JSON list of C-alpha atoms in Angstrom, two decimals:
[
{"chain": "A", "resi": 282, "resn": "MET", "atom": "CA", "xyz": [10.26, 7.26, -10.98]},
{"chain": "A", "resi": 283, "resn": "ASP", "atom": "CA", "xyz": [13.78, 6.91, -12.52]},
{"chain": "A", "resi": 284, "resn": "LYS", "atom": "CA", "xyz": [14.71, 5.87, -8.14]},
{"chain": "A", "resi": 285, "resn": "ILE", "atom": "CA", "xyz": [12.23, 3.86, -8.03]},
{"chain": "A", "resi": 286, "resn": "LYS", "atom": "CA", "xyz": [13.56, -0.46, -8.55]},
{"chain": "A", "resi": 287, "resn": "SER", "atom": "CA", "xyz": [11.19, -2.55, -10.32]},
{"chain": "A", "resi": 288, "resn": "ASP", "atom": "CA", "xyz": [11.59, -5.24, -13.04]},
{"chain": "A", "resi": 289, "resn": "SER", "atom": "CA", "xyz": [8.48, -3.97, -14.57]},
{"chain": "A", "resi": 290, "resn": "LYS", "atom": "CA", "xyz": [6.81, -0.53, -15.19]},
{"chain": "A", "resi": 291, "resn": "GLN", "atom": "CA", "xyz": [3.61, -1.79, -13.86]},
{"chain": "A", "resi": 292, "resn": "GLY", "atom": "CA", "xyz": [5.80, -2.53, -10.31]},
{"chain": "A", "resi": 293, "resn": "LYS", "atom": "CA", "xyz": [6.87, 0.57, -10.73]},
{"chain": "A", "resi": 294, "resn": "ASN", "atom": "CA", "xyz": [3.64, 2.41, -10.97]},
{"chain": "A", "resi": 295, "resn": "ARG", "atom": "CA", "xyz": [2.44, 0.30, -7.86]},
{"chain": "A", "resi": 296, "resn": "ILE", "atom": "CA", "xyz": [4.96, 1.45, -5.83]},
{"chain": "A", "resi": 297, "resn": "SER", "atom": "CA", "xyz": [4.83, 4.25, -7.69]},
{"chain": "A", "resi": 298, "resn": "ALA", "atom": "CA", "xyz": [0.99, 4.77, -6.39]},
{"chain": "A", "resi": 299, "resn": "ALA", "atom": "CA", "xyz": [1.29, 3.26, -2.65]},
{"chain": "A", "resi": 300, "resn": "VAL", "atom": "CA", "xyz": [4.61, 5.84, -2.29]},
{"chain": "A", "resi": 301, "resn": "LEU", "atom": "CA", "xyz": [2.36, 8.92, -2.95]},
{"chain": "A", "resi": 302, "resn": "LYS", "atom": "CA", "xyz": [-0.90, 7.43, -1.06]},
{"chain": "A", "resi": 303, "resn": "ILE", "atom": "CA", "xyz": [1.53, 7.14, 1.82]},
{"chain": "A", "resi": 304, "resn": "ALA", "atom": "CA", "xyz": [2.93, 10.22, 1.61]},
{"chain": "A", "resi": 305, "resn": "ASN", "atom": "CA", "xyz": [-0.32, 11.38, 2.17]},
{"chain": "A", "resi": 306, "resn": "LYS", "atom": "CA", "xyz": [0.90, 15.38, 0.21]},
{"chain": "A", "resi": 307, "resn": "GLU", "atom": "CA", "xyz": [3.78, 14.94, 2.93]},
{"chain": "A", "resi": 308, "resn": "LEU", "atom": "CA", "xyz": [6.23, 15.42, 0.45]},
{"chain": "A", "resi": 309, "resn": "GLU", "atom": "CA", "xyz": [9.14, 15.22, 3.08]},
{"chain": "A", "resi": 310, "resn": "LYS", "atom": "CA", "xyz": [7.76, 11.73, 3.11]},
{"chain": "A", "resi": 311, "resn": "ILE", "atom": "CA", "xyz": [8.78, 10.70, -0.05]},
{"chain": "A", "resi": 312, "resn": "ASP", "atom": "CA", "xyz": [12.88, 10.19, -0.16]},
{"chain": "A", "resi": 313, "resn": "PHE", "atom": "CA", "xyz": [12.33, 8.08, 2.95]},
{"chain": "A", "resi": 314, "resn": "LEU", "atom": "CA", "xyz": [9.27, 6.13, 1.66]},
{"chain": "A", "resi": 315, "resn": "ILE", "atom": "CA", "xyz": [11.48, 5.12, -1.96]},
{"chain": "A", "resi": 316, "resn": "LYS", "atom": "CA", "xyz": [14.31, 3.65, 0.08]},
{"chain": "A", "resi": 317, "resn": "LYS", "atom": "CA", "xyz": [11.69, 1.69, 2.10]},
{"chain": "A", "resi": 318, "resn": "ALA", "atom": "CA", "xyz": [10.27, 0.42, -1.33]},
{"chain": "A", "resi": 319, "resn": "ASN", "atom": "CA", "xyz": [13.53, -0.16, -2.67]},
{"chain": "A", "resi": 320, "resn": "GLU", "atom": "CA", "xyz": [14.62, -2.53, 0.48]},
{"chain": "A", "resi": 321, "resn": "ASP", "atom": "CA", "xyz": [11.48, -4.34, 0.30]},
{"chain": "A", "resi": 322, "resn": "PHE", "atom": "CA", "xyz": [9.01, -2.64, -2.09]},
{"chain": "A", "resi": 323, "resn": "ARG", "atom": "CA", "xyz": [5.75, -4.75, -0.54]},
{"chain": "A", "resi": 324, "resn": "ASP", "atom": "CA", "xyz": [6.01, -3.29, 2.85]},
{"chain": "A", "resi": 325, "resn": "ILE", "atom": "CA", "xyz": [4.76, -0.36, 1.71]},
{"chain": "A", "resi": 326, "resn": "VAL", "atom": "CA", "xyz": [2.60, -1.83, -0.66]},
{"chain": "A", "resi": 327, "resn": "ALA", "atom": "CA", "xyz": [0.68, -3.82, 2.26]},
{"chain": "A", "resi": 328, "resn": "GLU", "atom": "CA", "xyz": [0.65, -0.33, 3.86]},
{"chain": "A", "resi": 329, "resn": "ALA", "atom": "CA", "xyz": [-0.76, 1.30, 1.18]},
{"chain": "A", "resi": 330, "resn": "GLU", "atom": "CA", "xyz": [-3.78, -1.23, -0.21]},
{"chain": "A", "resi": 331, "resn": "TYR", "atom": "CA", "xyz": [-4.04, -2.95, 3.12]},
{"chain": "A", "resi": 332, "resn": "PRO", "atom": "CA", "xyz": [-3.16, -1.49, 5.61]},
{"chain": "A", "resi": 333, "resn": "LYS", "atom": "CA", "xyz": [-6.00, -2.60, 8.16]},
{"chain": "A", "resi": 334, "resn": "SER", "atom": "CA", "xyz": [-5.71, -6.66, 6.60]},
{"chain": "A", "resi": 335, "resn": "SER", "atom": "CA", "xyz": [-1.84, -5.79, 6.86]},
{"chain": "A", "resi": 336, "resn": "SER", "atom": "CA", "xyz": [-1.07, -4.71, 10.96]},
{"chain": "A", "resi": 337, "resn": "TYR", "atom": "CA", "xyz": [-2.65, -7.72, 12.19]},
{"chain": "A", "resi": 338, "resn": "GLY", "atom": "CA", "xyz": [-0.54, -11.24, 13.13]},
{"chain": "A", "resi": 339, "resn": "PHE", "atom": "CA", "xyz": [-1.41, -14.29, 12.12]},
{"chain": "A", "resi": 340, "resn": "GLY", "atom": "CA", "xyz": [-3.95, -16.14, 13.42]},
{"chain": "A", "resi": 341, "resn": "LYS", "atom": "CA", "xyz": [-5.58, -13.10, 15.08]},
{"chain": "A", "resi": 342, "resn": "ARG", "atom": "CA", "xyz": [-8.73, -12.29, 12.92]},
{"chain": "A", "resi": 343, "resn": "ASN", "atom": "CA", "xyz": [-11.22, -15.31, 11.86]},
{"chain": "A", "resi": 344, "resn": "GLU", "atom": "CA", "xyz": [-11.96, -15.87, 8.18]},
{"chain": "A", "resi": 345, "resn": "ASN", "atom": "CA", "xyz": [-14.49, -13.55, 8.64]},
{"chain": "A", "resi": 346, "resn": "GLU", "atom": "CA", "xyz": [-12.75, -10.61, 10.48]},
{"chain": "A", "resi": 347, "resn": "ARG", "atom": "CA", "xyz": [-10.20, -11.24, 7.71]},
{"chain": "A", "resi": 348, "resn": "LYS", "atom": "CA", "xyz": [-11.91, -10.87, 4.39]},
{"chain": "A", "resi": 349, "resn": "ASP", "atom": "CA", "xyz": [-14.14, -7.75, 5.11]},
{"chain": "A", "resi": 350, "resn": "ASP", "atom": "CA", "xyz": [-10.78, -6.41, 6.08]},
{"chain": "A", "resi": 351, "resn": "TYR", "atom": "CA", "xyz": [-9.36, -7.06, 3.00]},
{"chain": "A", "resi": 352, "resn": "LEU", "atom": "CA", "xyz": [-12.95, -5.57, 1.41]},
{"chain": "A", "resi": 353, "resn": "LYS", "atom": "CA", "xyz": [-12.73, -2.32, 2.99]},
{"chain": "A", "resi": 354, "resn": "ASP", "atom": "CA", "xyz": [-9.19, -2.26, 2.59]},
{"chain": "A", "resi": 355, "resn": "TRP", "atom": "CA", "xyz": [-9.21, -2.72, -0.60]},
{"chain": "A", "resi": 356, "resn": "GLU", "atom": "CA", "xyz": [-12.74, -0.27, -1.35]},
{"chain": "A", "resi": 357, "resn": "ASP", "atom": "CA", "xyz": [-10.58, 2.19, 0.69]},
{"chain": "A", "resi": 358, "resn": "TYR", "atom": "CA", "xyz": [-7.84, 2.03, -1.52]},
{"chain": "A", "resi": 359, "resn": "SER", "atom": "CA", "xyz": [-10.36, 1.94, -5.49]},
{"chain": "A", "resi": 360, "resn": "ASP", "atom": "CA", "xyz": [-11.40, 5.55, -3.47]},
{"chain": "A", "resi": 361, "resn": "TRP", "atom": "CA", "xyz": [-8.15, 6.46, -3.67]},
{"chain": "A", "resi": 362, "resn": "LYS", "atom": "CA", "xyz": [-6.91, 6.28, -6.66]},
{"chain": "A", "resi": 363, "resn": "THR", "atom": "CA", "xyz": [-10.12, 7.15, -8.67]},
{"chain": "A", "resi": 364, "resn": "LYS", "atom": "CA", "xyz": [-10.14, 9.87, -6.32]},
{"chain": "A", "resi": 365, "resn": "LYS", "atom": "CA", "xyz": [-8.85, 13.37, -8.56]}
]
C-alpha cells in the first residue's frame, strides 16, 4: 500500500480496493493499475465503483437511465466489497 499516493489513509484504502477489484485476482495487473492510479486516481476509482455509469459520455443517457446505472453500479460494488 506504500506505493499508492494519497493524502489520507482513507484515500489509500479506497484506491487500494479499486486496484484489487479491477485486477480481479490477476496479480500481474496490480503494478500497472497502481501506476495509473498515481497518475489520476479518479480513473481507477470510477472504473471500480461505477463502471457502467462512467462508460457513457455526457448526454448519452437520460436521467432515469443514469440513476439506474448508478444504483446498479453501487449495488455491484457493495456486493464485491462484502464477499468473503
